[in-house]
PDB file of C-alpha atoms in Angstrom:
ATOM      1  CA  MET A 186      47.371 162.996   6.428  1.00 38.00           C
ATOM      2  CA  GLN A 187      46.909 162.440  10.150  1.00 42.00           C
ATOM      3  CA  LYS A 188      50.459 161.093  10.526  1.00 42.00           C
ATOM      4  CA  ARG A 189      51.869 164.084   8.673  1.00 37.00           C
ATOM      5  CA  ILE A 190      49.982 166.480  10.940  1.00 41.00           C
ATOM      6  CA  GLY A 191      50.875 164.471  14.023  1.00 41.00           C
ATOM      7  CA  ARG A 192      54.609 164.924  13.524  1.00 46.00           C
ATOM      8  CA  ARG A 193      54.504 168.713  13.545  1.00 44.00           C
ATOM      9  CA  LEU A 194      54.794 169.097  17.331  1.00 49.00           C
ATOM     10  CA  THR A 195      57.789 166.786  17.584  1.00 38.00           C
ATOM     11  CA  ALA A 196      59.417 168.465  14.602  1.00 35.00           C
ATOM     12  CA  VAL A 197      59.141 171.861  16.293  1.00 36.00           C
ATOM     13  CA  LEU A 198      60.734 170.570  19.479  1.00 39.00           C
ATOM     14  CA  VAL A 199      63.607 168.710  17.856  1.00 32.00           C
ATOM     15  CA  GLY A 200      64.178 170.957  14.860  1.00 30.00           C
ATOM     16  CA  ALA A 201      67.551 172.636  14.423  1.00 28.00           C
ATOM     17  CA  GLY A 202      69.254 169.929  16.467  1.00 30.00           C
ATOM     18  CA  LEU A 203      67.254 170.510  19.680  1.00 31.00           C
ATOM     19  CA  THR A 204      65.990 167.648  21.796  1.00 32.00           C
ATOM     20  CA  LEU A 205      64.130 167.358  25.055  1.00 33.00           C
ATOM     21  CA  ALA A 206      66.198 166.135  27.953  1.00 31.00           C
ATOM     22  CA  GLY A 207      64.706 166.361  31.426  1.00 33.00           C
ATOM     23  CA  GLY A 208      62.092 168.799  30.103  1.00 34.00           C
ATOM     24  CA  VAL A 209      64.697 171.352  28.933  1.00 32.00           C
ATOM     25  CA  ALA A 210      65.719 171.887  25.309  1.00 33.00           C
ATOM     26  CA  SER A 211      69.369 171.029  24.815  1.00 32.00           C
ATOM     27  CA  ALA A 212      71.776 170.415  21.965  1.00 31.00           C
ATOM     28  CA  GLY A 213      71.756 166.856  20.733  1.00 34.00           C
ATOM     29  CA  PRO A 214      71.271 164.632  17.694  1.00 35.00           C
ATOM     30  CA  ALA A 215      68.187 165.592  15.718  1.00 35.00           C
ATOM     31  CA  ALA A 216      65.523 162.893  15.843  1.00 36.00           C
ATOM     32  CA  ALA A 217      64.368 163.927  12.376  1.00 37.00           C
ATOM     33  CA  ALA A 218      67.540 162.418  10.950  1.00 38.00           C
ATOM     34  CA  THR A 219      66.750 159.011  12.413  1.00 42.00           C
ATOM     35  CA  THR A 220      64.772 156.343  10.613  1.00 54.00           C
ATOM     36  CA  GLY A 221      63.574 152.970  11.805  1.00 89.00           C
ATOM     37  CA  ALA A 222      63.157 153.995  15.441  1.00 97.00           C
ATOM     38  CA  ARG A 223      61.517 151.347  17.628  1.00 98.00           C
ATOM     39  CA  ALA A 224      60.044 151.603  21.100  1.00 98.00           C
ATOM     40  CA  ASP A 225      58.325 149.384  23.631  1.00 98.00           C
ATOM     41  CA  VAL A 226      55.223 151.144  25.013  1.00 98.00           C
ATOM     42  CA  GLN A 227      53.542 149.895  28.190  1.00 98.00           C
ATOM     43  CA  ALA A 228      50.285 151.604  29.215  1.00 98.00           C
ATOM     44  CA  GLY A 229      48.590 149.302  31.736  1.00 92.00           C
ATOM     45  CA  ARG A 230      45.011 150.164  32.763  1.00 96.00           C
ATOM     46  CA  LEU A 231      43.392 153.530  33.440  1.00 98.00           C
ATOM     47  CA  VAL A 232      41.404 153.705  36.678  1.00 98.00           C
ATOM     48  CA  LEU A 233      39.233 156.802  37.085  1.00 98.00           C
ATOM     49  CA  GLU A 234      38.382 157.729  40.663  1.00 98.00           C
ATOM     50  CA  PRO A 235      35.104 159.367  41.752  1.00 98.00           C
ATOM     51  CA  THR A 236      35.562 162.981  42.899  1.00 98.00           C
ATOM     52  CA  GLU A 237      33.359 165.924  43.833  1.00 97.00           C
ATOM     53  CA  ARG A 238      33.321 166.755  40.116  1.00 97.00           C
ATOM     54  CA  GLY A 239      33.102 163.625  38.012  1.00 98.00           C
ATOM     55  CA  TYR A 240      35.927 161.093  37.656  1.00 98.00           C
ATOM     56  CA  ARG A 241      39.661 161.703  37.412  1.00 98.00           C
ATOM     57  CA  GLY A 242      42.651 159.456  36.950  1.00 98.00           C
ATOM     58  CA  ALA A 243      46.228 159.172  35.748  1.00 98.00           C
ATOM     59  CA  LEU A 244      47.811 156.612  33.452  1.00 98.00           C
ATOM     60  CA  PRO A 245      51.579 155.985  33.722  1.00 98.00           C
ATOM     61  CA  VAL A 246      53.046 155.116  30.323  1.00 98.00           C
ATOM     62  CA  THR A 247      56.534 153.637  30.066  1.00 98.00           C
ATOM     63  CA  VAL A 248      58.500 154.036  26.838  1.00 98.00           C
ATOM     64  CA  THR A 249      61.712 152.087  26.156  1.00 98.00           C
ATOM     65  CA  ASN A 250      63.949 152.903  23.207  1.00 98.00           C
ATOM     66  CA  LEU A 251      64.557 149.621  21.345  1.00 98.00           C
ATOM     67  CA  GLY A 252      66.528 151.237  18.544  1.00 96.00           C
ATOM     68  CA  GLY A 253      70.238 151.636  18.090  1.00 96.00           C
ATOM     69  CA  THR A 254      70.340 155.440  18.263  1.00 96.00           C
ATOM     70  CA  ALA A 255      68.999 158.103  20.583  1.00 97.00           C
ATOM     71  CA  ASP A 256      65.603 159.562  19.672  1.00 97.00           C
ATOM     72  CA  SER A 257      62.984 161.994  20.947  1.00 97.00           C
ATOM     73  CA  PHE A 258      59.626 160.240  21.162  1.00 98.00           C
ATOM     74  CA  ALA A 259      56.253 161.958  21.069  1.00 98.00           C
ATOM     75  CA  LEU A 260      53.042 160.280  22.210  1.00 98.00           C
ATOM     76  CA  GLU A 261      49.834 160.085  20.231  1.00 98.00           C
ATOM     77  CA  ILE A 262      46.914 159.442  22.599  1.00 98.00           C
ATOM     78  CA  LEU A 263      43.523 158.230  21.420  1.00 98.00           C
ATOM     79  CA  GLU A 264      41.325 159.018  24.428  1.00 98.00           C
ATOM     80  CA  PRO A 265      39.069 156.203  25.726  1.00 98.00           C
ATOM     81  CA  VAL A 266      36.099 158.530  26.388  1.00 98.00           C
ATOM     82  CA  ALA A 267      35.213 161.535  24.254  1.00 98.00           C
ATOM     83  CA  GLY A 268      36.645 164.696  25.807  1.00 98.00           C
ATOM     84  CA  SER A 269      38.426 162.859  28.614  1.00 98.00           C
ATOM     85  CA  PHE A 270      42.120 163.557  27.921  1.00 98.00           C
ATOM     86  CA  ARG A 271      43.609 166.446  29.918  1.00 98.00           C
ATOM     87  CA  ASP A 272      47.417 166.525  29.645  1.00 98.00           C
ATOM     88  CA  ALA A 273      50.665 164.574  29.640  1.00 98.00           C
ATOM     89  CA  GLY A 274      52.345 166.557  32.386  1.00 93.00           C
ATOM     90  CA  PRO A 275      53.401 170.174  32.937  1.00 90.00           C
ATOM     91  CA  ASP A 276      56.340 169.931  30.503  1.00 91.00           C
ATOM     92  CA  ALA A 277      54.450 168.234  27.683  1.00 97.00           C
ATOM     93  CA  PRO A 278      52.932 170.571  25.066  1.00 97.00           C
ATOM     94  CA  CYS A 279      50.095 168.969  23.134  1.00 98.00           C
ATOM     95  CA  VAL A 280      48.168 169.468  19.914  1.00 98.00           C
ATOM     96  CA  THR A 281      44.797 167.954  19.037  1.00 98.00           C
ATOM     97  CA  PHE A 282      44.008 166.394  15.668  1.00 97.00           C
ATOM     98  CA  ASP A 283      40.977 167.760  13.812  1.00 96.00           C
ATOM     99  CA  THR A 284      39.566 164.265  13.271  1.00 95.00           C
ATOM    100  CA  LEU A 285      37.311 162.144  15.485  1.00 97.00           C
ATOM    101  CA  VAL A 286      37.246 158.381  16.044  1.00 96.00           C
ATOM    102  CA  ASP A 287      33.828 157.382  17.410  1.00 95.00           C
ATOM    103  CA  ARG A 288      33.593 160.964  18.766  1.00 95.00           C
ATOM    104  CA  ARG A 289      36.944 160.523  20.555  1.00 98.00           C
ATOM    105  CA  ARG A 290      39.911 162.770  19.849  1.00 98.00           C
ATOM    106  CA  THR A 291      43.557 162.009  19.225  1.00 98.00           C
ATOM    107  CA  HIS A 292      46.175 164.222  20.868  1.00 98.00           C
ATOM    108  CA  GLU A 293      49.905 164.396  20.274  1.00 98.00           C
ATOM    109  CA  CYS A 294      52.088 165.402  23.219  1.00 98.00           C
ATOM    110  CA  ALA A 295      55.811 165.805  23.711  1.00 98.00           C
ATOM    111  CA  PRO A 296      56.778 164.847  27.250  1.00 98.00           C
ATOM    112  CA  PRO A 297      60.546 164.751  27.932  1.00 96.00           C
ATOM    113  CA  LEU A 298      61.196 161.391  26.242  1.00 98.00           C
ATOM    114  CA  TYR A 299      64.627 161.857  24.684  1.00 98.00           C
ATOM    115  CA  LEU A 300      65.895 158.301  25.101  1.00 98.00           C
ATOM    116  CA  ARG A 301      69.241 156.711  24.389  1.00 98.00           C
ATOM    117  CA  PRO A 302      69.338 153.083  23.168  1.00 98.00           C
ATOM    118  CA  GLY A 303      67.861 150.851  25.866  1.00 98.00           C
ATOM    119  CA  GLU A 304      66.828 153.811  28.028  1.00 98.00           C
ATOM    120  CA  ARG A 305      63.375 153.762  29.644  1.00 98.00           C
ATOM    121  CA  ARG A 306      61.299 156.677  30.869  1.00 98.00           C
ATOM    122  CA  GLN A 307      57.763 157.244  32.087  1.00 97.00           C
ATOM    123  CA  ALA A 308      55.148 159.844  31.202  1.00 98.00           C
ATOM    124  CA  VAL A 309      51.912 160.327  33.154  1.00 98.00           C
ATOM    125  CA  LEU A 310      48.704 161.034  31.225  1.00 98.00           C
ATOM    126  CA  SER A 311      45.758 162.685  32.997  1.00 98.00           C
ATOM    127  CA  PHE A 312      42.100 162.040  32.223  1.00 98.00           C
ATOM    128  CA  GLU A 313      38.771 163.377  33.459  1.00 98.00           C
ATOM    129  CA  VAL A 314      35.180 162.325  32.764  1.00 98.00           C
ATOM    130  CA  LEU A 315      32.521 164.851  33.768  1.00 98.00           C
ATOM    131  CA  THR A 316      29.611 162.606  34.579  1.00 98.00           C
ATOM    132  CA  ALA A 317      27.652 161.890  37.743  1.00 98.00           C
ATOM    133  CA  THR A 318      29.438 159.401  39.992  1.00 98.00           C
ATOM    134  CA  ARG A 319      27.679 156.067  40.492  1.00 98.00           C
ATOM    135  CA  PRO A 320      27.521 153.505  43.305  1.00 98.00           C
ATOM    136  CA  TYR A 321      28.684 150.831  40.838  1.00 98.00           C
ATOM    137  CA  ALA A 322      31.847 150.457  38.772  1.00 98.00           C
ATOM    138  CA  MET A 323      31.742 151.116  35.028  1.00 98.00           C
ATOM    139  CA  ARG A 324      33.906 150.064  32.116  1.00 98.00           C
ATOM    140  CA  ALA A 325      34.562 152.596  29.390  1.00 98.00           C
ATOM    141  CA  GLY A 326      36.255 152.462  26.003  1.00 94.00           C
ATOM    142  CA  THR A 327      39.748 151.383  25.048  1.00 97.00           C
ATOM    143  CA  GLY A 328      42.395 154.018  24.491  1.00 98.00           C
ATOM    144  CA  THR A 329      45.673 153.841  22.621  1.00 98.00           C
ATOM    145  CA  VAL A 330      49.114 155.330  23.229  1.00 98.00           C
ATOM    146  CA  THR A 331      51.512 155.398  20.274  1.00 98.00           C
ATOM    147  CA  ALA A 332      55.154 156.451  20.370  1.00 98.00           C
ATOM    148  CA  THR A 333      56.229 158.373  17.270  1.00 98.00           C
ATOM    149  CA  VAL A 334      59.400 159.971  15.941  1.00 97.00           C
ATOM    150  CA  SER A 335      59.560 163.029  13.730  1.00 93.00           C
ATOM    151  CA  ALA A 336      59.840 162.325   9.971  1.00 89.00           C
ATOM    152  CA  GLN A 337      59.108 158.620  10.463  1.00 95.00           C
ATOM    153  CA  GLU A 338      55.767 157.645   8.986  1.00 93.00           C
ATOM    154  CA  GLU A 339      55.430 154.346  10.835  1.00 96.00           C
ATOM    155  CA  PRO A 340      54.899 154.420  14.612  1.00 97.00           C
ATOM    156  CA  ALA A 341      57.801 153.336  16.772  1.00 98.00           C
ATOM    157  CA  GLY A 342      55.551 151.384  19.129  1.00 98.00           C
ATOM    158  CA  SER A 343      52.048 151.281  20.562  1.00 98.00           C
ATOM    159  CA  ASP A 344      49.915 149.892  23.366  1.00 98.00           C
ATOM    160  CA  SER A 345      46.212 149.972  24.202  1.00 98.00           C
ATOM    161  CA  PHE A 346      44.626 150.370  27.610  1.00 98.00           C
ATOM    162  CA  GLY A 347      41.267 149.636  29.163  1.00 98.00           C
ATOM    163  CA  THR A 348      39.377 152.087  31.343  1.00 98.00           C
ATOM    164  CA  VAL A 349      37.416 151.503  34.552  1.00 98.00           C
ATOM    165  CA  LEU A 350      35.440 154.049  36.584  1.00 98.00           C
ATOM    166  CA  ARG A 351      35.608 153.114  40.245  1.00 98.00           C
ATOM    167  CA  SER A 352      32.342 153.043  42.182  1.00 98.00           C
ATOM    168  CA  THR A 353      31.635 155.519  44.973  1.00 98.00           C
ATOM    169  CA  ALA A 354      31.901 152.507  47.289  1.00 98.00           C
ATOM    170  CA  GLY A 355      35.486 151.934  46.142  1.00 98.00           C
ATOM    171  CA  LYS A 356      34.776 148.856  43.996  1.00 98.00           C
ATOM    172  CA  LEU A 357      36.241 148.049  40.572  1.00 98.00           C
ATOM    173  CA  ARG A 358      33.984 145.097  39.881  1.00 97.00           C
ATOM    174  CA  PRO A 359      31.489 143.993  38.826  1.00 98.00           C
ATOM    175  CA  THR A 360      31.249 146.581  36.077  1.00 98.00           C
ATOM    176  CA  ARG A 361      28.494 147.979  33.946  1.00 98.00           C
ATOM    177  CA  PRO A 362      29.125 149.684  30.600  1.00 98.00           C
ATOM    178  CA  TYR A 363      29.532 153.445  30.696  1.00 98.00           C
ATOM    179  CA  VAL A 364      27.463 155.015  27.911  1.00 98.00           C
ATOM    180  CA  GLN A 365      28.190 158.684  27.275  1.00 98.00           C
ATOM    181  CA  ASP A 366      25.578 161.009  25.783  1.00 98.00           C
ATOM    182  CA  THR A 367      26.104 161.779  22.115  1.00 96.00           C
ATOM    183  CA  GLU A 368      23.739 164.781  22.053  1.00 98.00           C
ATOM    184  CA  ILE A 369      24.026 167.824  24.258  1.00 98.00           C
ATOM    185  CA  ARG A 370      21.251 168.974  26.607  1.00 98.00           C
ATOM    186  CA  ALA A 371      21.587 172.722  27.090  1.00 98.00           C
ATOM    187  CA  SER A 372      18.944 175.314  27.946  1.00 98.00           C
ATOM    188  CA  ILE A 373      18.840 179.095  28.415  1.00 98.00           C
ATOM    189  CA  THR A 374      16.764 181.738  30.165  1.00 98.00           C
ATOM    190  CA  ALA A 375      17.284 185.495  29.799  1.00 97.00           C
ATOM    191  CA  HIS A 376      15.790 188.768  31.012  1.00 97.00           C
ATOM    192  CA  ASP A 377      15.066 192.096  29.330  1.00 97.00           C
ATOM    193  CA  ALA A 378      17.912 194.573  28.953  1.00 96.00           C
ATOM    194  CA  THR A 379      17.864 198.283  29.750  1.00 97.00           C
ATOM    195  CA  LEU A 380      20.504 200.432  28.049  1.00 97.00           C
ATOM    196  CA  THR A 381      21.704 203.669  29.647  1.00 97.00           C
ATOM    197  CA  ARG A 382      24.104 206.385  28.496  1.00 96.00           C
ATOM    198  CA  ALA A 383      27.787 205.877  29.257  1.00 95.00           C
ATOM    199  CA  ALA A 384      30.324 208.674  29.717  1.00 93.00           C
ATOM    200  CA  ASP A 385      31.412 208.426  26.066  1.00 94.00           C
ATOM    201  CA  GLY A 386      27.835 208.800  24.805  1.00 94.00           C
ATOM    202  CA  ARG A 387      27.248 205.162  23.902  1.00 95.00           C
ATOM    203  CA  TRP A 388      24.402 203.104  25.309  1.00 96.00           C
ATOM    204  CA  VAL A 389      25.428 200.215  27.557  1.00 97.00           C
ATOM    205  CA  GLY A 390      23.285 197.514  29.157  1.00 96.00           C
ATOM    206  CA  ARG A 391      23.282 193.959  30.438  1.00 96.00           C
ATOM    207  CA  VAL A 392      21.227 190.917  29.582  1.00 96.00           C
ATOM    208  CA  PRO A 393      21.054 188.607  32.630  1.00 97.00           C
ATOM    209  CA  ILE A 394      21.439 185.051  31.343  1.00 97.00           C
ATOM    210  CA  THR A 395      21.308 181.636  32.953  1.00 98.00           C
ATOM    211  CA  VAL A 396      22.358 178.507  31.108  1.00 98.00           C
ATOM    212  CA  ARG A 397      21.808 174.982  32.341  1.00 98.00           C
ATOM    213  CA  TRP A 398      23.564 171.779  31.293  1.00 98.00           C
ATOM    214  CA  ALA A 399      22.062 168.310  31.574  1.00 97.00           C
ATOM    215  CA  GLY A 400      23.690 165.062  30.486  1.00 96.00           C
ATOM    216  CA  ASP A 401      27.367 164.317  29.989  1.00 98.00           C
ATOM    217  CA  ALA A 402      28.019 164.829  26.279  1.00 98.00           C
ATOM    218  CA  ALA A 403      31.615 165.765  25.432  1.00 98.00           C
ATOM    219  CA  HIS A 404      32.125 169.523  25.070  1.00 98.00           C
ATOM    220  CA  ASP A 405      34.822 172.143  25.455  1.00 97.00           C
ATOM    221  CA  ARG A 406      32.786 175.297  26.022  1.00 96.00           C
ATOM    222  CA  LEU A 407      29.237 176.575  25.856  1.00 97.00           C
ATOM    223  CA  TRP A 408      28.422 179.652  23.798  1.00 96.00           C
ATOM    224  CA  VAL A 409      25.591 182.174  23.570  1.00 96.00           C
ATOM    225  CA  ASP A 410      24.734 183.731  20.217  1.00 94.00           C
ATOM    226  CA  GLY A 411      22.230 186.356  19.101  1.00 87.00           C
ATOM    227  CA  LEU A 412      21.321 190.062  19.328  1.00 79.00           C
ATOM    228  CA  LYS A 413      20.932 190.914  15.666  1.00 81.00           C
ATOM    229  CA  LEU A 414      19.477 194.409  16.151  1.00 83.00           C
ATOM    230  CA  PRO A 415      20.415 197.507  14.092  1.00 83.00           C
ATOM    231  CA  GLY A 416      23.064 199.521  15.918  1.00 84.00           C
ATOM    232  CA  VAL A 417      23.174 197.161  18.908  1.00 88.00           C
ATOM    233  CA  ARG A 418      25.866 194.532  19.433  1.00 89.00           C
ATOM    234  CA  VAL A 419      27.230 192.161  22.039  1.00 89.00           C
ATOM    235  CA  TRP A 420      30.394 193.398  23.717  1.00 89.00           C
ATOM    236  CA  ALA A 421      31.521 191.064  26.498  1.00 93.00           C
ATOM    237  CA  THR A 422      30.439 188.833  29.338  1.00 96.00           C
ATOM    238  CA  GLU A 423      30.673 189.495  33.059  1.00 96.00           C
ATOM    239  CA  PRO A 424      32.529 187.585  34.383  1.00 96.00           C
ATOM    240  CA  ASP A 425      34.816 187.786  31.353  1.00 95.00           C
ATOM    241  CA  SER A 426      34.928 184.709  29.114  1.00 94.00           C
ATOM    242  CA  GLY A 427      37.648 185.821  26.727  1.00 90.00           C
ATOM    243  CA  PRO A 428      37.517 186.783  23.040  1.00 86.00           C
ATOM    244  CA  ALA A 429      34.297 186.340  21.085  1.00 82.00           C
ATOM    245  CA  SER A 430      33.941 183.309  18.828  1.00 81.00           C
ATOM    246  CA  THR A 431      32.137 185.326  16.130  1.00 82.00           C
ATOM    247  CA  GLU A 432      30.695 188.846  15.840  1.00 81.00           C
ATOM    248  CA  THR A 433      27.576 187.810  17.763  1.00 86.00           C
ATOM    249  CA  ARG A 434      28.805 184.762  19.699  1.00 91.00           C
ATOM    250  CA  LEU A 435      30.472 184.802  23.120  1.00 94.00           C
ATOM    251  CA  TYR A 436      31.532 181.915  25.304  1.00 96.00           C
ATOM    252  CA  VAL A 437      29.901 181.167  28.648  1.00 97.00           C
ATOM    253  CA  PRO A 438      32.300 182.017  31.508  1.00 97.00           C
ATOM    254  CA  GLY A 439      33.892 179.221  33.488  1.00 96.00           C
ATOM    255  CA  LYS A 440      34.988 175.645  32.987  1.00 93.00           C
ATOM    256  CA  ARG A 441      33.233 172.759  31.291  1.00 97.00           C
ATOM    257  CA  PHE A 442      29.865 171.834  32.771  1.00 98.00           C
ATOM    258  CA  MET A 443      28.883 168.958  35.009  1.00 98.00           C
ATOM    259  CA  PRO A 444      25.454 167.339  34.489  1.00 98.00           C
ATOM    260  CA  GLY A 445      22.823 169.383  36.327  1.00 97.00           C
ATOM    261  CA  GLU A 446      25.019 172.477  36.620  1.00 98.00           C
ATOM    262  CA  GLU A 447      23.640 175.925  35.851  1.00 97.00           C
ATOM    263  CA  ARG A 448      25.557 179.179  35.540  1.00 98.00           C
ATOM    264  CA  SER A 449      24.377 182.799  35.545  1.00 98.00           C
ATOM    265  CA  PHE A 450      26.226 185.738  34.013  1.00 98.00           C
ATOM    266  CA  ASP A 451      25.598 189.056  32.272  1.00 97.00           C
ATOM    267  CA  LEU A 452      25.952 189.606  28.559  1.00 95.00           C
ATOM    268  CA  VAL A 453      27.108 193.193  28.062  1.00 94.00           C
ATOM    269  CA  VAL A 454      25.539 194.895  25.029  1.00 93.00           C
ATOM    270  CA  VAL A 455      26.261 198.327  23.564  1.00 94.00           C
ATOM    271  CA  ALA A 456      24.557 200.652  21.090  1.00 94.00           C
ATOM    272  CA  ASP A 457      25.949 203.547  19.084  1.00 91.00           C
ATOM    273  CA  ALA A 458      25.706 207.048  20.548  1.00 92.00           C
ATOM    274  CA  GLY A 459      23.303 208.093  17.793  1.00 91.00           C
ATOM    275  CA  THR A 460      20.787 205.385  18.652  1.00 91.00           C
ATOM    276  CA  PRO A 461      17.490 206.972  19.751  1.00 93.00           C
ATOM    277  CA  ALA A 462      15.945 206.210  23.128  1.00 94.00           C
ATOM    278  CA  GLY A 463      13.064 203.755  23.377  1.00 94.00           C
ATOM    279  CA  GLU A 464      12.460 200.127  22.575  1.00 94.00           C
ATOM    280  CA  ARG A 465      15.146 198.876  20.211  1.00 93.00           C
ATOM    281  CA  GLY A 466      13.402 195.588  19.535  1.00 93.00           C
ATOM    282  CA  LEU A 467      13.313 191.944  20.520  1.00 94.00           C
ATOM    283  CA  ALA A 468      16.571 190.004  20.651  1.00 93.00           C
ATOM    284  CA  THR A 469      16.716 186.222  20.631  1.00 94.00           C
ATOM    285  CA  PHE A 470      19.657 184.442  22.210  1.00 95.00           C
ATOM    286  CA  GLN A 471      20.647 180.849  21.550  1.00 96.00           C
ATOM    287  CA  VAL A 472      22.824 178.533  23.634  1.00 97.00           C
ATOM    288  CA  GLY A 473      24.984 175.790  22.197  1.00 97.00           C
ATOM    289  CA  ALA A 474      28.262 173.982  22.730  1.00 97.00           C
ATOM    290  CA  MET A 475      31.477 173.341  20.844  1.00 96.00           C
ATOM    291  CA  PHE A 476      33.726 170.319  20.926  1.00 97.00           C
ATOM    292  CA  PHE A 477      36.803 170.794  18.751  1.00 96.00           C
ATOM    293  CA  PRO A 478      36.731 170.401  15.774  1.00 96.00           C
ATOM    294  CA  LEU A 479      32.930 170.849  15.865  1.00 93.00           C
ATOM    295  CA  GLU A 480      31.628 174.346  16.637  1.00 85.00           C
ATOM    296  CA  GLU A 481      27.989 173.293  16.858  1.00 88.00           C
ATOM    297  CA  LEU A 482      26.626 170.094  18.397  1.00 95.00           C
ATOM    298  CA  THR A 483      23.177 168.524  18.099  1.00 96.00           C
ATOM    299  CA  ASP A 484      20.886 169.181  21.070  1.00 97.00           C
ATOM    300  CA  ALA A 485      18.486 166.470  22.220  1.00 97.00           C
ATOM    301  CA  ASP A 486      15.809 169.108  22.956  1.00 96.00           C
ATOM    302  CA  PRO A 487      16.340 172.271  20.882  1.00 96.00           C
ATOM    303  CA  LEU A 488      13.060 173.849  22.040  1.00 96.00           C
ATOM    304  CA  ASP A 489      14.687 175.253  25.200  1.00 97.00           C
ATOM    305  CA  ASN A 490      17.824 176.506  23.446  1.00 97.00           C
ATOM    306  CA  THR A 491      16.547 180.042  22.833  1.00 97.00           C
ATOM    307  CA  ALA A 492      15.300 182.985  24.899  1.00 97.00           C
ATOM    308  CA  THR A 493      13.836 186.274  23.650  1.00 96.00           C
ATOM    309  CA  VAL A 494      14.190 189.600  25.470  1.00 96.00           C
ATOM    310  CA  MET A 495      13.250 193.244  24.867  1.00 96.00           C
ATOM    311  CA  VAL A 496      16.134 195.718  24.545  1.00 95.00           C
ATOM    312  CA  THR A 497      15.218 199.252  25.609  1.00 96.00           C
ATOM    313  CA  ALA A 498      17.322 202.438  25.674  1.00 96.00           C
ATOM    314  CA  VAL A 499      16.355 204.742  28.553  1.00 96.00           C
ATOM    315  CA  GLU A 500      17.637 208.330  28.993  1.00 87.00           C
TER     316      GLU A 500
END
């Protein structure tokens, strides 16, 4: 099933006789019509450098077409650290499989790898690990890069790569194992909300919220859920965090969190115009995190994941 899903991105790009050449779709032989494609894949070693925000690094991957016909190759990347893969270049659309391997994700990307027989081309994969930098080097997991061709079940070629996190002193050895958290460590504090009349007659107010993130568990976004009060509902965040995940759940504004980072924002809540003034009740908010394909992750200390506030409408 994974292979069938993994071919969909390549099939879209090369369908109807289109191939990728130099990052631009152009007329050419459809890769879907080719069987038995073979490729030599060379990945080398991924070195992640310490930065002001965790570790970052790039992995050049060289693909050589060993077959007798031209083909468009996609790359399936099993990331070495959960949540570490970023992209395969600006002209390489990617999809993420909804399966996990030891909490790590597999991504399929389509960099411009339309190769004629014997032709060789390089793609550059970017990675990031949001953990505190250390004065010693660390070795992480082993990743895999697999070259695939649309409508061919077997991979055309594959290579694995090791991963090293360089020390803040610039050293690559000796190394210690890097052990990533498997449980999240999120907490929340919130303050009471006062609703006032808006020009259209509705009640509008803000719940000041602060969330804090400890540890380095893989995550995509943090969310805040709650406010199950009659006639009162969550509306948006300020700053804006985009569309709501569910009727009561909104994402925390901003990027993924570094260990020790905290972020404050307002949760905008509204009540119907017919809602009477006075105390509307207690609302409990919960913080959590999602890491595709998982919407909810286990927290190491769930006792600090909720905050209760009073919501009051004042004329």
